[in-house]
Amino acid sequence: MKAGNKTLGPRLRVVLDTNVAIGPGQADLLEAIAETGSISKAGRSMNMSYRRAWLLVQRMNSHFQAPLVETVKGGNSGGGARLTALGQDIASCYRQMEARAAEVLAPEMDRLRGLLASDTENNASEENSATS
């Protein structure tokens, strides 16, 4: 799921310990690092500053038994980043939990959607226009 409520369905935040959680943003960042090979490119793809992305990576790395992301310093090759096996496992486990939660919650999601106003998208547009 992408941030900003652009994807329908439940958004899962898993609290693993005091001040340790993983949610859709962290999972998206891990996957973007795997795709781009770079923390800065991953951050840009998510409209996130390099500093924010780097701090999230540092925090995630410090919470687990081993780093989730490994970095290679710059030089002729320009450096980069990659997910470790643990990072891949964490991202995969989170996405599996997210899929299971969506499946289990589907009846309640349908029920809540049935209670929405008939034209919620237009209502939201009208509210935004009225406040502008």
XYZ file of C-alpha atoms in Angstrom:
132
model
C 0.000 0.000 0.000
C 1.176 3.467 -0.736
C 0.976 6.318 1.731
C -1.624 9.039 1.453
C -4.718 6.806 1.435
C -4.430 6.259 -2.317
C -4.946 2.528 -1.916
C -8.197 1.202 -0.534
C -8.189 -1.239 2.357
C -6.795 -1.521 5.852
C -3.385 -0.076 6.647
C -1.423 -2.231 9.025
C 1.013 -0.923 11.624
C 2.667 -3.692 13.619
C 4.002 -2.686 17.030
C 6.726 -5.173 17.901
C 8.017 -3.607 21.109
C 7.973 -0.274 22.904
C 8.865 2.328 20.247
C 9.450 -0.392 17.613
C 6.915 -0.693 14.808
C 6.782 -1.430 11.122
C 4.138 -0.033 8.847
C 3.410 0.586 5.199
C 5.909 3.440 4.894
C 8.842 1.395 6.140
C 7.850 -1.564 3.959
C 7.542 0.745 0.944
C 10.989 2.195 1.679
C 12.590 -1.241 1.981
C 11.029 -2.316 -1.311
C 12.090 0.920 -3.020
C 15.683 0.412 -1.840
C 15.592 -3.132 -3.219
C 14.297 -1.790 -6.565
C 16.614 1.216 -6.911
C 19.770 0.099 -5.105
C 19.904 3.500 -3.436
C 18.500 5.129 -0.310
C 18.361 8.530 -1.986
C 16.596 7.210 -5.113
C 14.197 5.216 -2.945
C 13.404 8.324 -0.907
C 12.876 10.440 -4.031
C 10.526 7.813 -5.471
C 8.419 8.247 -2.325
C 8.665 12.077 -2.241
C 10.822 11.752 0.872
C 14.032 13.613 1.610
C 17.290 11.687 1.710
C 17.672 12.623 5.371
C 14.243 11.218 6.275
C 14.906 8.012 4.335
C 18.355 7.639 5.918
C 16.981 8.166 9.433
C 14.259 5.554 8.841
C 16.860 3.072 7.588
C 19.087 3.746 10.608
C 16.136 3.277 12.966
C 15.044 0.022 11.290
C 18.630 -1.276 11.269
C 18.990 -0.572 14.995
C 15.773 -2.405 15.934
C 16.629 -5.818 14.546
C 19.312 -8.436 15.256
C 21.184 -7.446 12.107
C 20.869 -4.609 9.570
C 17.990 -4.662 7.093
C 19.865 -2.401 4.667
C 23.576 -2.422 3.843
C 25.244 0.582 2.267
C 28.322 0.843 0.076
C 30.246 4.108 0.220
C 30.611 6.190 -2.926
C 33.583 6.248 -5.212
C 33.935 5.346 -8.871
C 30.857 3.136 -8.671
C 28.853 5.835 -6.850
C 27.950 3.732 -3.834
C 24.526 2.354 -3.137
C 22.382 0.277 -0.823
C 20.809 -3.149 -0.803
C 18.477 -5.145 1.381
C 20.079 -7.872 3.419
C 18.462 -11.292 3.639
C 16.909 -10.135 6.922
C 15.603 -6.970 5.245
C 14.006 -9.041 2.497
C 12.481 -11.348 5.109
C 11.089 -8.433 7.164
C 9.520 -6.795 4.072
C 8.074 -10.106 2.904
C 6.695 -10.978 6.350
C 5.073 -7.546 6.665
C 3.414 -7.828 3.231
C 2.106 -11.300 4.129
C 0.623 -9.914 7.348
C -0.893 -7.030 5.425
C -2.500 -9.391 2.898
C -3.896 -11.618 5.650
C -5.308 -8.614 7.508
C -7.016 -7.382 4.328
C -8.515 -10.825 3.746
C -9.783 -11.188 7.311
C -11.180 -7.659 7.411
C -12.869 -7.792 3.977
C -16.422 -8.305 5.334
C -16.112 -5.324 7.695
C -14.522 -3.204 4.952
C -17.470 -4.006 2.668
C -19.874 -3.121 5.474
C -18.172 0.229 6.103
C -18.029 1.027 2.377
C -21.757 0.325 2.190
C -22.285 3.046 4.800
C -20.415 5.725 2.831
C -22.308 8.593 1.272
C -23.268 7.699 -2.283
C -20.899 10.241 -3.813
C -17.983 10.484 -1.364
C -15.402 11.488 -3.978
C -17.490 14.458 -5.142
C -18.302 15.374 -1.536
C -14.580 15.521 -0.749
C -13.955 17.699 -3.822
C -16.762 20.065 -2.806
C -15.381 20.330 0.742
C -11.915 21.146 -0.609
C -13.383 23.797 -2.931
C -15.392 25.364 -0.119
C -12.298 25.743 2.094
C -10.137 27.240 -0.678
